[in-house]
Amino acid sequence: ETVSRWTLEILKGESISFDIETSGLEEDADIACIAFATSGWKSWCIPILTRDKKRDYWHTTTEEMEVWRCIGDILGSSIPKIAQNANFDITFLERRGVRVNNLWMDTMNAHHLCYPELPKALDFQTSIYTNEPYYKWMSGTDLWKYCNLDAAVTHEVAMALKDEMEELKVKGFYTRVLHPLIA
């Protein structure tokens, strides 16, 4: 019920950033949680696994199926989506049968296009495009909050990059050439 309410709220956004955390980087790893943000200060994290990543968070298959339906509704909507390193997240989501519709920006690739000589990791982008303090240490202590912050910061970074790409006159190249390689 809570996730259904959140879904309705998220679907009111003009754009939606998303981020997943996984149980590991191995090929058989699973999604531990997913967060959605509609701005740099409004985000929701939906757990899939418990905080220690060892057990399913949802008590019944029916509950978990409803959660995945909500996730599919959000990511399948026509609202523009934003992600950092979208290929990674999309690969895991597609394994779960969830398609991402209308990916508008991959912040990693957009930033790399603007400044190929600079690091493209989200922590670096956070330091130059936002006023957010460093929070990456949190991944080992509060996975859900960390995921929420990643989604919110990704949204904030995307809005700054949109302006940056226009100023550098690379938005057309991003839209026509680079973005279709991932979307």
GROMACS .gro file of C-alpha atoms in nm:
model
  183
    1GLU     CA    1   0.000   0.000   0.000
    2THR     CA    2   0.281   0.244   0.086
    3VAL     CA    3   0.467   0.169  -0.236
    4SER     CA    4   0.145   0.217  -0.435
    5ARG     CA    5   0.100   0.562  -0.275
    6TRP     CA    6   0.461   0.650  -0.345
    7THR     CA    7   0.414   0.542  -0.707
    8LEU     CA    8   0.129   0.787  -0.752
    9GLU     CA    9   0.343   1.065  -0.604
   10ILE     CA   10   0.647   0.979  -0.816
   11LEU     CA   11   0.437   0.974  -1.133
   12LYS     CA   12   0.348   1.340  -1.069
   13GLY     CA   13   0.710   1.440  -1.138
   14GLU     CA   14   0.819   1.626  -1.450
   15SER     CA   15   1.125   1.399  -1.461
   16ILE     CA   16   1.232   1.097  -1.257
   17SER     CA   17   1.584   0.991  -1.170
   18PHE     CA   18   1.642   0.637  -1.054
   19ASP     CA   19   1.923   0.441  -0.895
   20ILE     CA   20   1.964   0.081  -0.788
   21GLU     CA   21   2.194  -0.080  -0.536
   22THR     CA   22   2.281  -0.445  -0.580
   23SER     CA   23   2.374  -0.733  -0.356
   24GLY     CA   24   2.714  -0.738  -0.526
   25LEU     CA   25   2.880  -0.698  -0.862
   26GLU     CA   26   2.881  -1.066  -0.957
   27GLU     CA   27   2.676  -1.183  -1.252
   28ASP     CA   28   2.421  -1.348  -1.020
   29ALA     CA   29   2.382  -1.040  -0.796
   30ASP     CA   30   2.032  -0.906  -0.742
   31ILE     CA   31   1.879  -0.563  -0.690
   32ALA     CA   32   1.886  -0.477  -0.318
   33CYS     CA   33   1.685  -0.154  -0.348
   34ILE     CA   34   1.579   0.110  -0.596
   35ALA     CA   35   1.528   0.480  -0.538
   36PHE     CA   36   1.340   0.738  -0.739
   37ALA     CA   37   1.369   1.117  -0.719
   38THR     CA   38   1.160   1.390  -0.872
   39SER     CA   39   1.398   1.667  -0.764
   40GLY     CA   40   1.726   1.713  -0.581
   41TRP     CA   41   1.543   1.701  -0.249
   42LYS     CA   42   1.254   1.457  -0.294
   43SER     CA   43   1.324   1.085  -0.323
   44TRP     CA   44   1.183   0.746  -0.226
   45CYS     CA   45   1.369   0.419  -0.173
   46ILE     CA   46   1.194   0.088  -0.228
   47PRO     CA   47   1.371  -0.206  -0.063
   48ILE     CA   48   1.388  -0.541  -0.239
   49LEU     CA   49   1.628  -0.711   0.004
   50THR     CA   50   1.676  -0.645   0.376
   51ARG     CA   51   1.938  -0.383   0.471
   52ASP     CA   52   2.201  -0.655   0.515
   53LYS     CA   53   2.118  -0.779   0.160
   54LYS     CA   54   2.070  -1.137   0.286
   55ARG     CA   55   1.691  -1.190   0.266
   56ASP     CA   56   1.391  -1.074   0.070
   57TYR     CA   57   1.239  -0.765   0.228
   58TRP     CA   58   0.881  -0.849   0.131
   59HIS     CA   59   0.707  -1.123   0.329
   60THR     CA   60   0.501  -1.271   0.047
   61THR     CA   61   0.542  -1.323  -0.323
   62THR     CA   62   0.221  -1.125  -0.376
   63GLU     CA   63   0.368  -0.822  -0.196
   64GLU     CA   64   0.688  -0.841  -0.397
   65MET     CA   65   0.499  -0.880  -0.725
   66GLU     CA   66   0.299  -0.567  -0.642
   67VAL     CA   67   0.622  -0.377  -0.569
   68TRP     CA   68   0.770  -0.484  -0.904
   69ARG     CA   69   0.447  -0.380  -1.077
   70CYS     CA   70   0.481  -0.034  -0.922
   71ILE     CA   71   0.848  -0.012  -1.026
   72GLY     CA   72   0.747  -0.116  -1.379
   73ASP     CA   73   0.472   0.149  -1.385
   74ILE     CA   74   0.720   0.420  -1.286
   75LEU     CA   75   0.997   0.321  -1.524
   76GLY     CA   76   0.756   0.236  -1.805
   77SER     CA   77   0.584   0.574  -1.789
   78SER     CA   78   0.644   0.840  -2.053
   79ILE     CA   79   0.795   1.077  -1.794
   80PRO     CA   80   1.160   1.152  -1.882
   81LYS     CA   81   1.405   0.934  -1.684
   82ILE     CA   82   1.753   1.016  -1.557
   83ALA     CA   83   2.025   0.777  -1.439
   84GLN     CA   84   2.396   0.773  -1.364
   85ASN     CA   85   2.559   0.490  -1.563
   86ALA     CA   86   2.218   0.386  -1.695
   87ASN     CA   87   2.347   0.073  -1.870
   88PHE     CA   88   2.435  -0.085  -1.534
   89ASP     CA   89   2.094  -0.019  -1.379
   90ILE     CA   90   1.900  -0.108  -1.692
   91THR     CA   91   2.079  -0.443  -1.724
   92PHE     CA   92   1.969  -0.545  -1.373
   93LEU     CA   93   1.616  -0.412  -1.423
   94GLU     CA   94   1.570  -0.597  -1.752
   95ARG     CA   95   1.667  -0.921  -1.578
   96ARG     CA   96   1.362  -0.857  -1.359
   97GLY     CA   97   1.144  -0.789  -1.663
   98VAL     CA   98   1.133  -0.411  -1.611
   99ARG     CA   99   1.189  -0.186  -1.913
  100VAL     CA  100   1.295   0.176  -1.883
  101ASN     CA  101   1.093   0.399  -2.114
  102ASN     CA  102   1.202   0.748  -2.219
  103LEU     CA  103   1.553   0.763  -2.075
  104TRP     CA  104   1.626   1.134  -2.111
  105MET     CA  105   1.977   1.160  -1.967
  106ASP     CA  106   2.262   0.946  -1.845
  107THR     CA  107   2.455   1.189  -1.626
  108MET     CA  108   2.777   0.989  -1.651
  109ASN     CA  109   2.781   1.013  -2.029
  110ALA     CA  110   2.656   1.372  -2.043
  111HIS     CA  111   2.926   1.485  -1.800
  112HIS     CA  112   3.193   1.287  -1.988
  113LEU     CA  113   3.087   1.458  -2.312
  114CYS     CA  114   3.121   1.802  -2.151
  115TYR     CA  115   3.450   1.731  -1.975
  116PRO     CA  116   3.619   1.414  -2.104
  117GLU     CA  117   3.936   1.490  -1.908
  118LEU     CA  118   3.757   1.482  -1.570
  119PRO     CA  119   3.640   1.182  -1.363
  120LYS     CA  120   3.285   1.078  -1.445
  121ALA     CA  121   3.186   0.913  -1.115
  122LEU     CA  122   2.881   1.050  -0.933
  123ASP     CA  123   3.082   1.155  -0.629
  124PHE     CA  124   3.295   1.381  -0.848
  125GLN     CA  125   2.992   1.520  -1.030
  126THR     CA  126   2.825   1.585  -0.695
  127SER     CA  127   3.125   1.792  -0.587
  128ILE     CA  128   3.111   2.022  -0.891
  129TYR     CA  129   2.739   2.046  -0.976
  130THR     CA  130   2.580   2.050  -0.629
  131ASN     CA  131   2.635   2.175  -0.276
  132GLU     CA  132   2.576   1.828  -0.130
  133PRO     CA  133   2.836   1.707   0.121
  134TYR     CA  134   3.027   1.387   0.055
  135TYR     CA  135   2.806   1.090   0.145
  136LYS     CA  136   2.954   0.792  -0.038
  137TRP     CA  137   3.082   0.647   0.290
  138MET     CA  138   2.718   0.579   0.377
  139SER     CA  139   2.687   0.282   0.137
  140GLY     CA  140   2.816   0.049   0.407
  141THR     CA  141   2.608   0.191   0.691
  142ASP     CA  142   2.266   0.287   0.550
  143LEU     CA  143   2.208   0.144   0.205
  144TRP     CA  144   1.855   0.281   0.166
  145LYS     CA  145   1.950   0.638   0.258
  146TYR     CA  146   2.256   0.611   0.034
  147CYS     CA  147   2.038   0.497  -0.258
  148ASN     CA  148   1.795   0.784  -0.192
  149LEU     CA  149   2.081   1.033  -0.196
  150ASP     CA  150   2.219   0.889  -0.519
  151ALA     CA  151   1.881   0.928  -0.690
  152ALA     CA  152   1.829   1.284  -0.561
  153VAL     CA  153   2.183   1.394  -0.645
  154THR     CA  154   2.156   1.239  -0.992
  155HIS     CA  155   1.846   1.450  -1.052
  156GLU     CA  156   2.022   1.763  -0.932
  157VAL     CA  157   2.330   1.688  -1.144
  158ALA     CA  158   2.113   1.630  -1.453
  159MET     CA  159   1.952   1.972  -1.423
  160ALA     CA  160   2.295   2.137  -1.402
  161LEU     CA  161   2.426   1.927  -1.693
  162LYS     CA  162   2.129   2.022  -1.908
  163ASP     CA  163   2.238   2.386  -1.880
  164GLU     CA  164   2.606   2.297  -1.915
  165MET     CA  165   2.547   2.103  -2.240
  166GLU     CA  166   2.352   2.396  -2.383
  167GLU     CA  167   2.625   2.642  -2.286
  168LEU     CA  168   2.897   2.421  -2.437
  169LYS     CA  169   2.680   2.364  -2.745
  170VAL     CA  170   2.701   1.982  -2.720
  171LYS     CA  171   2.337   1.908  -2.639
  172GLY     CA  172   2.254   1.824  -3.002
  173PHE     CA  173   2.548   1.584  -3.027
  174TYR     CA  174   2.443   1.419  -2.700
  175THR     CA  175   2.082   1.383  -2.816
  176ARG     CA  176   2.151   1.267  -3.173
  177VAL     CA  177   2.470   1.060  -3.137
  178LEU     CA  178   2.568   0.963  -2.783
  179HIS     CA  179   2.235   0.907  -2.610
  180PRO     CA  180   2.089   0.664  -2.867
  181LEU     CA  181   2.376   0.428  -2.788
  182ILE     CA  182   2.232   0.370  -2.439
  183ALA     CA  183   1.862   0.448  -2.462
   0.00000   0.00000   0.00000
